[in-house]
Coordinates of C-alpha atoms in Angstrom, one line a residue:
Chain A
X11 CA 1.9 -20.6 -1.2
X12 CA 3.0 -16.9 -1.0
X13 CA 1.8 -15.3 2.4
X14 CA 0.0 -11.8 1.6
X15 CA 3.4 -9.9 3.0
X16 CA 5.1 -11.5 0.0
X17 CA 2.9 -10.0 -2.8
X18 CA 4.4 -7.0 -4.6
X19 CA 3.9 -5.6 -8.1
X20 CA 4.7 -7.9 -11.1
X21 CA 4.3 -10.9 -8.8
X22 CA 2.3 -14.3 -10.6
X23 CA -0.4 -15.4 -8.5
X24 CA -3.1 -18.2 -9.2
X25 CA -6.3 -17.3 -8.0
X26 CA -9.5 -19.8 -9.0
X27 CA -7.3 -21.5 -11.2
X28 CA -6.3 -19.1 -13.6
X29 CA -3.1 -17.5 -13.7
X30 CA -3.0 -13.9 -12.6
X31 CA -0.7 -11.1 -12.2
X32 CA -0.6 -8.3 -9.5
X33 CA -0.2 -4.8 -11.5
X34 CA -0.2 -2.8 -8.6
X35 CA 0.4 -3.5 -5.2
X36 CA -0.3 -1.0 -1.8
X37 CA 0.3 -2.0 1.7
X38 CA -1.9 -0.3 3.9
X39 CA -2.5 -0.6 7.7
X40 CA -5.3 1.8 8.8
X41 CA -5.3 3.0 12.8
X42 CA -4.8 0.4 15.3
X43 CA -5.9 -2.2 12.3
X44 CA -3.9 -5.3 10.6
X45 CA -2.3 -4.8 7.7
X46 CA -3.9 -5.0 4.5
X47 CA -2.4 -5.7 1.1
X48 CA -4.2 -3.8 -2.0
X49 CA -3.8 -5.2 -5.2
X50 CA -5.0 -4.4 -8.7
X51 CA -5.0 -8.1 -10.1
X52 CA -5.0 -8.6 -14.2
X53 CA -6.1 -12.4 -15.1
X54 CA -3.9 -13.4 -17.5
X55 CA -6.2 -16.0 -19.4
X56 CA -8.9 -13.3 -20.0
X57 CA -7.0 -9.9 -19.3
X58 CA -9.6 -8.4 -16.9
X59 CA -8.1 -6.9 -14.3
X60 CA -10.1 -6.1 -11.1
X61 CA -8.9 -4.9 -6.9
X62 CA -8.5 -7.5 -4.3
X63 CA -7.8 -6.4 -0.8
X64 CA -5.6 -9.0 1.4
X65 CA -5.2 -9.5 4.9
X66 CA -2.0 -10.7 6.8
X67 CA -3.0 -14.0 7.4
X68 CA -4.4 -15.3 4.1
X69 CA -2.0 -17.2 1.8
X70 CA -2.3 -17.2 -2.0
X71 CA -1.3 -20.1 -4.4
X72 CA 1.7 -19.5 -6.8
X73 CA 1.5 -20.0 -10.4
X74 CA 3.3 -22.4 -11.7
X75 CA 4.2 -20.5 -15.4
X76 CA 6.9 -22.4 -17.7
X77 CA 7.9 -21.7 -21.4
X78 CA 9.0 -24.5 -23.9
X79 CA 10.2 -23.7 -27.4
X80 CA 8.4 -24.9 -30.6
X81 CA 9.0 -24.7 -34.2
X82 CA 5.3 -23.5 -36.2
X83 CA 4.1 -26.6 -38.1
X84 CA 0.8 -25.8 -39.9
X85 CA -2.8 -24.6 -39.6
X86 CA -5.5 -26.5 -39.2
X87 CA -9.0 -24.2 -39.5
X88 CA -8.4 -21.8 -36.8
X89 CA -6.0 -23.7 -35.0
X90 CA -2.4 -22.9 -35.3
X91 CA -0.4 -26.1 -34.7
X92 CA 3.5 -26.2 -32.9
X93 CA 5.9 -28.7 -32.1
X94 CA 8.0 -29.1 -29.4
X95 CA 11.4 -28.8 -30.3
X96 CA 12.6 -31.4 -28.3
X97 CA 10.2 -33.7 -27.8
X98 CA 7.7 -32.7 -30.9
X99 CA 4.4 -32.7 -28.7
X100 CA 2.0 -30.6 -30.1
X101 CA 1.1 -27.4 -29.0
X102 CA -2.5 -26.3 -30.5
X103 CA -2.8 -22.3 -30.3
X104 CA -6.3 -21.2 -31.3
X105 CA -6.0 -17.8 -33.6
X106 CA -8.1 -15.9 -31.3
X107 CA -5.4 -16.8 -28.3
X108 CA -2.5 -15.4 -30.9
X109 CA -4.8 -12.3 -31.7
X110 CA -2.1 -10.2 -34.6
X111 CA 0.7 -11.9 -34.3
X112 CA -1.0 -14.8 -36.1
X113 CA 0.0 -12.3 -39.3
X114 CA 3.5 -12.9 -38.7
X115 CA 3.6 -17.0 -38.0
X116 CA 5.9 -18.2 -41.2
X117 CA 7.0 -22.3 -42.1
X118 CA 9.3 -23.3 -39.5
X119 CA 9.3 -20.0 -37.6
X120 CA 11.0 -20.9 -33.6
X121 CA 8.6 -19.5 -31.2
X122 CA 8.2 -19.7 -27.1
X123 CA 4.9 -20.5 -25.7
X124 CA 4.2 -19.9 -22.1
X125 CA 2.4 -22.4 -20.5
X126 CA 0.6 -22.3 -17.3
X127 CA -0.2 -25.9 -15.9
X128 CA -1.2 -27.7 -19.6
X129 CA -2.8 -24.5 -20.7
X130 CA -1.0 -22.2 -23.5
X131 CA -1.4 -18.7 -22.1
X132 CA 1.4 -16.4 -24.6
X133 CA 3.5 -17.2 -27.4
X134 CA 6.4 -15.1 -28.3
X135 CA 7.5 -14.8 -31.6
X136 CA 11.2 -13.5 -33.1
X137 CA 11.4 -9.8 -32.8
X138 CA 11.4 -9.5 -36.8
X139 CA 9.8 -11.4 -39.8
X140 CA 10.5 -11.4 -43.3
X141 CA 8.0 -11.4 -45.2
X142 CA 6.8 -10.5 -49.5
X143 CA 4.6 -7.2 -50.5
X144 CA 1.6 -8.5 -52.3
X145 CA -0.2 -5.8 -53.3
X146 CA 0.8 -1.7 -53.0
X147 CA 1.0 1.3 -55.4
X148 CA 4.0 1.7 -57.3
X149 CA 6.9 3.1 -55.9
X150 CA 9.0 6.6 -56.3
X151 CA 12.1 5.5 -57.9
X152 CA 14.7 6.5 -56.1
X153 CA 12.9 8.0 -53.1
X154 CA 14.7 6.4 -50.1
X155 CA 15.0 9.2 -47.4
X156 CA 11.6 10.0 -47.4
X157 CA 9.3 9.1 -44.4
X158 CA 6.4 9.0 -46.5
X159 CA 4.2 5.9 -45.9
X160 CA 1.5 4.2 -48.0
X161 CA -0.7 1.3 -47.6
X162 CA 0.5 -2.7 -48.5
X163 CA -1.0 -6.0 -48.4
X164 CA 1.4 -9.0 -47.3
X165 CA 0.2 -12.2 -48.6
X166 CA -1.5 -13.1 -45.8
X167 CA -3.5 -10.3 -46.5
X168 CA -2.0 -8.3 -43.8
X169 CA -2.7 -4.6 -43.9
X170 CA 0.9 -2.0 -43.4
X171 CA 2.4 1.0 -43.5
X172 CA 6.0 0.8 -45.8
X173 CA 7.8 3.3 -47.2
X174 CA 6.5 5.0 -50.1
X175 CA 9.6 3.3 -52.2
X176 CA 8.9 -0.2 -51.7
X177 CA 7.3 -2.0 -54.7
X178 CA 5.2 -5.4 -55.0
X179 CA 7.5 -8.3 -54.6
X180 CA 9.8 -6.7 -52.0
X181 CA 10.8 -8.9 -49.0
X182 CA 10.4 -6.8 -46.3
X183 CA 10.9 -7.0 -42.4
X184 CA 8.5 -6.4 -39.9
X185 CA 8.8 -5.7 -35.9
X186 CA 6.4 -8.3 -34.4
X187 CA 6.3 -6.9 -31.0
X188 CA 4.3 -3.5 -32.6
X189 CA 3.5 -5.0 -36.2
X190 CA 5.7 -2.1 -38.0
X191 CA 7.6 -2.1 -41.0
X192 CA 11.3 -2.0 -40.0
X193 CA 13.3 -2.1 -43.3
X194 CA 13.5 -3.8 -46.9
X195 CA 15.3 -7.1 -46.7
X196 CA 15.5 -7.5 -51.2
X197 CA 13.7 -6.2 -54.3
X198 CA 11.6 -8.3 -55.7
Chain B
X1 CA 9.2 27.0 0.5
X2 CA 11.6 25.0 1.6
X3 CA 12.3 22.0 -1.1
X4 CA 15.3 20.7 0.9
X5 CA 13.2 17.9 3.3
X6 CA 16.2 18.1 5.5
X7 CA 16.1 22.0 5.9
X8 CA 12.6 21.7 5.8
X9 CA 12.2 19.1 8.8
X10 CA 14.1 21.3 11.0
X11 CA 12.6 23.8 10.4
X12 CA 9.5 22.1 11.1
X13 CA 10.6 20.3 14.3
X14 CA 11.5 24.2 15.3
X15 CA 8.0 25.3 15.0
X16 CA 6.4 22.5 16.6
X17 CA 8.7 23.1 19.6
X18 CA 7.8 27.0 20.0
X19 CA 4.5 25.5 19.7
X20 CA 4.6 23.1 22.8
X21 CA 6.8 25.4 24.9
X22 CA 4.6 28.6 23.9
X23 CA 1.8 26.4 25.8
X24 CA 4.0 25.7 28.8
X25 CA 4.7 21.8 27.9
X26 CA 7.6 20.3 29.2
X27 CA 9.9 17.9 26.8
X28 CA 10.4 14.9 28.0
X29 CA 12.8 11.5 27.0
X30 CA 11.5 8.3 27.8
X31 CA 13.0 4.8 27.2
X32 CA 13.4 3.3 23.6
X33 CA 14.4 -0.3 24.8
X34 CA 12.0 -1.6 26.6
X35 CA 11.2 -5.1 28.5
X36 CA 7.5 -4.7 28.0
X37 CA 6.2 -3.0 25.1
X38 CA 2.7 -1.8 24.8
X39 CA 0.1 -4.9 23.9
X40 CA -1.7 -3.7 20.4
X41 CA -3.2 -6.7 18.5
X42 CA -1.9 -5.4 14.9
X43 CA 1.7 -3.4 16.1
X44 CA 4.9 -5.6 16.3
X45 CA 7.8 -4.6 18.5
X46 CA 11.6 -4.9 16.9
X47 CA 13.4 -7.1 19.1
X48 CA 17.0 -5.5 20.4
X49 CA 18.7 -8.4 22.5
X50 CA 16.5 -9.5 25.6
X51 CA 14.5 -6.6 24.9
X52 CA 12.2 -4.5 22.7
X53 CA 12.0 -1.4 20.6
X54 CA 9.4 0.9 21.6
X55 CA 6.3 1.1 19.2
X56 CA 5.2 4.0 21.1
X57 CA 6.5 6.1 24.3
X58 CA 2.5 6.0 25.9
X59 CA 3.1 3.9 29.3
X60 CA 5.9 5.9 30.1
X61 CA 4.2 9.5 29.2
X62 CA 1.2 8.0 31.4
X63 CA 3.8 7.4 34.1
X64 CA 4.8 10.9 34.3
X65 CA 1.6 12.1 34.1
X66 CA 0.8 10.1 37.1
X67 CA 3.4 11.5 38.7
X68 CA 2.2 14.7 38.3
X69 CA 3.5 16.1 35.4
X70 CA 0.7 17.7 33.2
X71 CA 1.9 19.0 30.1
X72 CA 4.3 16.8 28.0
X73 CA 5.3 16.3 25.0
X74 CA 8.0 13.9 23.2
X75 CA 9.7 13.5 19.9
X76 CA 11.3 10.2 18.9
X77 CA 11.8 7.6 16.9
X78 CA 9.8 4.9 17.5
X79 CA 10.1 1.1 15.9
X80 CA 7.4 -0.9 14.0
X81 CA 8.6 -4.7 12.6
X82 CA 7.3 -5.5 9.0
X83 CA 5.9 -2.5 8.4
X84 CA 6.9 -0.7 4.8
X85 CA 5.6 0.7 1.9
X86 CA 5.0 4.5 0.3
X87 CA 3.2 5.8 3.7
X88 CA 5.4 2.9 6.7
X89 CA 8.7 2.9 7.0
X90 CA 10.1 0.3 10.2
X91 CA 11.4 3.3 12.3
X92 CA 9.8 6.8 12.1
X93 CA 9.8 10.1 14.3
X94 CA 6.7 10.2 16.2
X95 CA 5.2 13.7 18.3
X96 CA 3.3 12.1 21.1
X97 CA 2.1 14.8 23.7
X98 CA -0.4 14.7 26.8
X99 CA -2.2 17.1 28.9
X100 CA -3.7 16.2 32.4
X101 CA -8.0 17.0 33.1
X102 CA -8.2 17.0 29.3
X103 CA -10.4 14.8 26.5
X104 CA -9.7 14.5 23.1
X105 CA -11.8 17.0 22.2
X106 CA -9.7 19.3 24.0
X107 CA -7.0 18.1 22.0
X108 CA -8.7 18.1 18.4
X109 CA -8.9 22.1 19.4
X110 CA -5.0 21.8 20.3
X111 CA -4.1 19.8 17.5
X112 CA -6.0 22.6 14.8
X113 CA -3.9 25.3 16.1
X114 CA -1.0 22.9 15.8
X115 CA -1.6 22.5 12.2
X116 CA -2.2 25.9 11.4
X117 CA 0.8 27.2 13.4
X118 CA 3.5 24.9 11.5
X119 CA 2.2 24.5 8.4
X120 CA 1.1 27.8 6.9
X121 CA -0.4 26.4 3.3
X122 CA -2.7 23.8 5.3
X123 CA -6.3 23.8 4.3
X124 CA -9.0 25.4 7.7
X125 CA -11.9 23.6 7.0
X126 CA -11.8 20.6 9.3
X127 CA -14.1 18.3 8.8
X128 CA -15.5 15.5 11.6
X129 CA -17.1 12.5 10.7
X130 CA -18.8 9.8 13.3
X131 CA -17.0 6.9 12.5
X132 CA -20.9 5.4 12.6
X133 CA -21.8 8.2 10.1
X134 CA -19.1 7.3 7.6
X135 CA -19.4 3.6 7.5
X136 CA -23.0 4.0 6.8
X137 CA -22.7 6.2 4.3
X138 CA -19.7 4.7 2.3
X139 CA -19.6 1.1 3.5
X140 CA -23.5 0.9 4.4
X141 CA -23.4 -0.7 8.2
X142 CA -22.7 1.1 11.6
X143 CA -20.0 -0.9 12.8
X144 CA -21.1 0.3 16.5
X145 CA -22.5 -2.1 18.5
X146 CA -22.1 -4.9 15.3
X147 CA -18.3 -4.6 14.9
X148 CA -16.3 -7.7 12.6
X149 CA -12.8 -6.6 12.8
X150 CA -11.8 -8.2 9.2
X151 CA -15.2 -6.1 7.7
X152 CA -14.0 -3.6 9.5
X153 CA -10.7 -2.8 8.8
X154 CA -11.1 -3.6 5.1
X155 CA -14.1 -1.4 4.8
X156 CA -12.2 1.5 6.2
X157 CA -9.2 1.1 3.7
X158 CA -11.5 0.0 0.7
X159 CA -14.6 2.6 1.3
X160 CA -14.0 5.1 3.5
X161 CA -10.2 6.1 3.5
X162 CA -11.3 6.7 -0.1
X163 CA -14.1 8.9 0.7
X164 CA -11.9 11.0 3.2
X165 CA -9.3 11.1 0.4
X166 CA -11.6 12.6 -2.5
X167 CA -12.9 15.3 0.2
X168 CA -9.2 16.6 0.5
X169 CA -8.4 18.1 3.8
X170 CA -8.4 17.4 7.0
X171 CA -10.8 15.3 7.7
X172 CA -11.4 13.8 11.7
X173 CA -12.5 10.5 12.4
X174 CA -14.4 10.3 15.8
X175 CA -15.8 7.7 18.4
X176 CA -14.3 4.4 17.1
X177 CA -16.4 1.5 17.8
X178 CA -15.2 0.4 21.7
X179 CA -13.3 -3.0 20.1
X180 CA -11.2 -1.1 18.5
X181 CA -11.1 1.4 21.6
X182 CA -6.7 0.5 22.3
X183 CA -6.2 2.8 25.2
X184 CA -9.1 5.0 25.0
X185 CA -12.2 5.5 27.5
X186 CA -15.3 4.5 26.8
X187 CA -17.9 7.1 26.1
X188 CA -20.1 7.8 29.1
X189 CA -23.2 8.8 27.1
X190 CA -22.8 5.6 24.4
X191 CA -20.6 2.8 25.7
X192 CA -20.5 1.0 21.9
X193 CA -18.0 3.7 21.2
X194 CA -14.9 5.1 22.6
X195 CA -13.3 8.1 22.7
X196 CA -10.7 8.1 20.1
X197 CA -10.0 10.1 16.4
X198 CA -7.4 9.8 13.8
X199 CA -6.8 12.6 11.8
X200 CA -6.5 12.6 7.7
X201 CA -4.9 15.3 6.1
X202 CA -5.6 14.7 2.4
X203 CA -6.8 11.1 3.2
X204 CA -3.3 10.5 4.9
X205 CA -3.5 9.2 8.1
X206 CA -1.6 11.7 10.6
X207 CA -3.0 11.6 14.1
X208 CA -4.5 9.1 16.6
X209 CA -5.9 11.0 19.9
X210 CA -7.7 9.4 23.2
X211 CA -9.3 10.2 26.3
X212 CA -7.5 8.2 27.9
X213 CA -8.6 5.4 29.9
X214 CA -7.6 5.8 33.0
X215 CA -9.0 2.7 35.2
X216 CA -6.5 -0.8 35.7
X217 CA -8.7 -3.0 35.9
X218 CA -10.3 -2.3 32.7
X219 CA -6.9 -1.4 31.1
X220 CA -5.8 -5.0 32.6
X221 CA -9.0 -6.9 31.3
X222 CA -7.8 -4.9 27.8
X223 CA -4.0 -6.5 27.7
X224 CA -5.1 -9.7 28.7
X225 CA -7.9 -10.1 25.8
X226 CA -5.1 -8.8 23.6
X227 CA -2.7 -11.3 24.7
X228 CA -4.7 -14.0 23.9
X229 CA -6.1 -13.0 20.1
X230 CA -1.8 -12.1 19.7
X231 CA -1.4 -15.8 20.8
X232 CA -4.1 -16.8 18.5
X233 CA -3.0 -15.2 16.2
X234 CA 0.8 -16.9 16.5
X235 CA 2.2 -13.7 17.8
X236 CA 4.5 -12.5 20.5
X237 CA 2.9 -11.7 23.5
X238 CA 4.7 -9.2 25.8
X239 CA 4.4 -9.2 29.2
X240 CA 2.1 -6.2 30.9
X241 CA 3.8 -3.8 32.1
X242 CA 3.0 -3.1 35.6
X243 CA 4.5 -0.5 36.7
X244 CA 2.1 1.0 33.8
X245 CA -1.1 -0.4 35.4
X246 CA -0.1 0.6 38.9
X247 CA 1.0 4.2 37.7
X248 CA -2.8 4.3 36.3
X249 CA -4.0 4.5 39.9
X250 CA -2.9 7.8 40.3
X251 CA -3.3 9.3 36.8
X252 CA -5.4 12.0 36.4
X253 CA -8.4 11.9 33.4
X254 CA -5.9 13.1 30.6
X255 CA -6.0 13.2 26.2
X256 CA -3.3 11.7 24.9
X257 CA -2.1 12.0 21.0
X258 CA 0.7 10.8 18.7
X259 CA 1.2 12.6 15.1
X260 CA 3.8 11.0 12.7
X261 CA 6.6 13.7 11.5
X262 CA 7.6 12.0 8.8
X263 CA 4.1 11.7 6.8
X264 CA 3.6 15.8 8.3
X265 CA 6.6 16.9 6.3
X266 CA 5.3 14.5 3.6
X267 CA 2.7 16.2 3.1
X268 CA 4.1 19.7 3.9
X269 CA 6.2 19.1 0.8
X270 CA 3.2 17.9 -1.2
X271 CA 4.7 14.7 -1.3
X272 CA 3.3 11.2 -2.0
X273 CA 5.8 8.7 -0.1
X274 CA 7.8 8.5 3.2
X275 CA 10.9 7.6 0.5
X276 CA 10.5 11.3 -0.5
X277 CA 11.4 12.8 2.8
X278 CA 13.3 10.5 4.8
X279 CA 16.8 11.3 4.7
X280 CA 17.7 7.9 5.6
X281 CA 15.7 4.9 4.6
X282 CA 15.3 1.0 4.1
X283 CA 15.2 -0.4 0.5
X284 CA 11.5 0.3 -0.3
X285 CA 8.9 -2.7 -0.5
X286 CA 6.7 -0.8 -2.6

């Protein structure tokens, strides 16, 4: 249990059972009253984030967050399936939970999932995937310096922005934390 | 203007002298390491060996006053444990003055030409709120006569600090429900409420005045009720000071004030944190 003196900004915090985290944090002591600690509180399960006022003497639980590494195994329906790298448990992550970077899971891709109690809360993927062009206009031969973009279609179906010289069949890598193209890996 | 805080706190502490001496107030020094520091059920003292740091020079100011002195004024640092963030910092300069056959509302007219005197750019329009009238309209109860410390004190910082912030200003809260009287008289025309205000200055909390209460049985009744919530509470409880409850025998009806420097020149500067304008400080908890 953290008393309320211990809260400050970035701080994990369980509050009804769901992991939260303090985004903003005020200490306040009005007149000849006790000291109060403001907090703007985002719930990490559901991302609303909503003010809660603390007094000195109320204690609040600590969340118990721990990540495990997993290697991406298939996909069943919506469900996106993981094993644990050392003891190859599953890990079920629904597609909703994984939100865009579901676009970027590839065979045997290492990821780190963030667990609170059994609960998945965040996976984190490698910083950059490789991945084919489907479908795009032709390219400008040639035309390397430009920062011209067009439209693509990965073959997941993934809509992005690449340079206006990549072709179909290009492996290409992509910046999972933003979703960006970040440079041709091979011609196809 | 002065960006320099340093410059510009001397020349502040300057002005507020002229100010005090201009109105034939005498500076005084009272002790900072006390045996017996004032009992307040919410202000810590720093321990220094076998004795305290003051939280605040009032029992010795109300000493001299009961020794006759009328007019006084002090500036020093006073000591607060466990108290920091953008607006508390654990020692800070505090302004406490007195003046004998006074109230606090003689005092709110002192303090406005205070204000105006030192800080040229500050705003005229005072405005004074009933602490009754401002919880009913922001928090919707009059704590008067139906006070809950907890709702109280988080109303005030949830509602109605925010209220007095968005008005800008100064802005005066008056007649403080009599639980949260500290070492202020009861009003003789309404005893739910004593005399007491705090002053905001764009919803910054920069002045708390009293009428001071003046009788030792009362002020005795008020320690030892305090005592016992600090012991609930699993605080230290300080001894009362007794030459303090003696000295209020002979101590003439008298408004008392303290005004924090630091948050002042804070705002002076149009500044948002004690951190801006301290020249010294403790590694921020913010």
């Amino acid at each position: 249990m953290y008393s309320a003196s211990d809260l400050k900004k970035g701080l994990k915090i369980e509050i009804d059972g769901d992991p939260c985290m303090i985004t903003n944090f005020e200490f306040s002591k009005p007149g000849k009253g006790q000291a109060l600690y403001r907090c703007k509180i985002k719930n990490l399960v559901t991302g609303n984030t909503f003010d809660k006022t603390y007094r000195s003497v109320e204690k609040v639980n600590k969340c118990a967050l721990m990540s495990r590494d997993y290697t991406f195994s298939y996909i069943d329906g919506d469900i996106y399936v993981f094993s644990d790298n050392e003891t190859f448990e599953e890990a079920l992550l629904s597609a909703e939970l994984l939100g865009d970077l579901k676009h970027f899971i590839v065979d045997d891709m290492e990821v780190e999932i963030l667990f609170h109690n059994e609960r998945a809360l965040d996976i984190t993927l490698p910083n950059f995937v490789e991945m084919v062009v489907a479908e795009t206009e032709p390219g400008a031969r040639g035309d390397t310096a430009t920062n011209v973009m067009k439209p693509a279609k990965l073959e997941n179906g993934y809509e992005i922005n690449v340079p206006i010289f990549i072709n179909e069949g290009d492996m290409i890598r992509i910046d999972t934390r933003d979703g960006s193209y970040a440079d041709r890996v091979s011609k196809g | 203007m002065i960006t320099d805080p340093i410059k510009a706190r001397d020349v502040l502490m300057r002005s507020i002298r002229t100010f005090f001496y201009e109105r034939h107030y005498t500076e005084v020094e009272t002790p900072i390491r006390l045996e017996t520091p004032c009992l307040e059920l919410h202000i810590d003292a720093e321990e220094s060996g076998n004795h305290f740091l003051r939280t605040s020079p009032e029992l010795f100011h109300k000493q001299l006053l009961a020794a006759g002195h009328e007019r006084i004024f002090e500036i020093g640092k006073c000591f607060r444990h466990g108290e920091r963030g953008p607006l508390h910092h654990p020692e800070y300069t505090m302004l406490e003055w007195y003046q004998a056959n006074a109230d606090y509302m003689d005092l709110l007219e002192e303090t406005k030409a205070l204000v105006s005197m030192v800080w040229k750019g500050a705003s005229n329009h005072w405005k004074i709120w009933m602490v009754s009238d401002a919880f009913q309209e922001f928090a919707g109860w009059d704590p008067a006569g139906h006070y809950d410390e907890d709702r109280f004190d988080l109303d005030l910082v949830d509602k109605v600090e925010p209220a007095i912030k968005a008005v800008g200003g100064p802005v005066v809260l008056k007649d403080y429900p009599v639980e949260a009287a500290a070492l202020s008289r009861k009003k003789a025309d309404n005893p739910l409420v004593a005399e007491r205000w705090e002053l905001y200055i764009d919803g910054v909390e920069i002045a708390n005045a009293y009428s001071e209460l003046t009788d030792p049985v009362e002020q005795r009744a008020r320690f030892e009720e305090c005592a016992l919530q600090r012991r609930a509470l699993g605080k230290a409880v300080y001894p009362i000071d007794e030459h303090f409850i003696q000295a209020l025998e002979s101590m003439p009806p008298a408004g008392g004030i303290a005004l924090g420097i630091d948050r002042f020149l804070m705002l002076m500067m149009g500044k948002t944190s004690l951190d801006h304008v301290l020249p010294f400080r403790e590694k921020s908890g913010i």
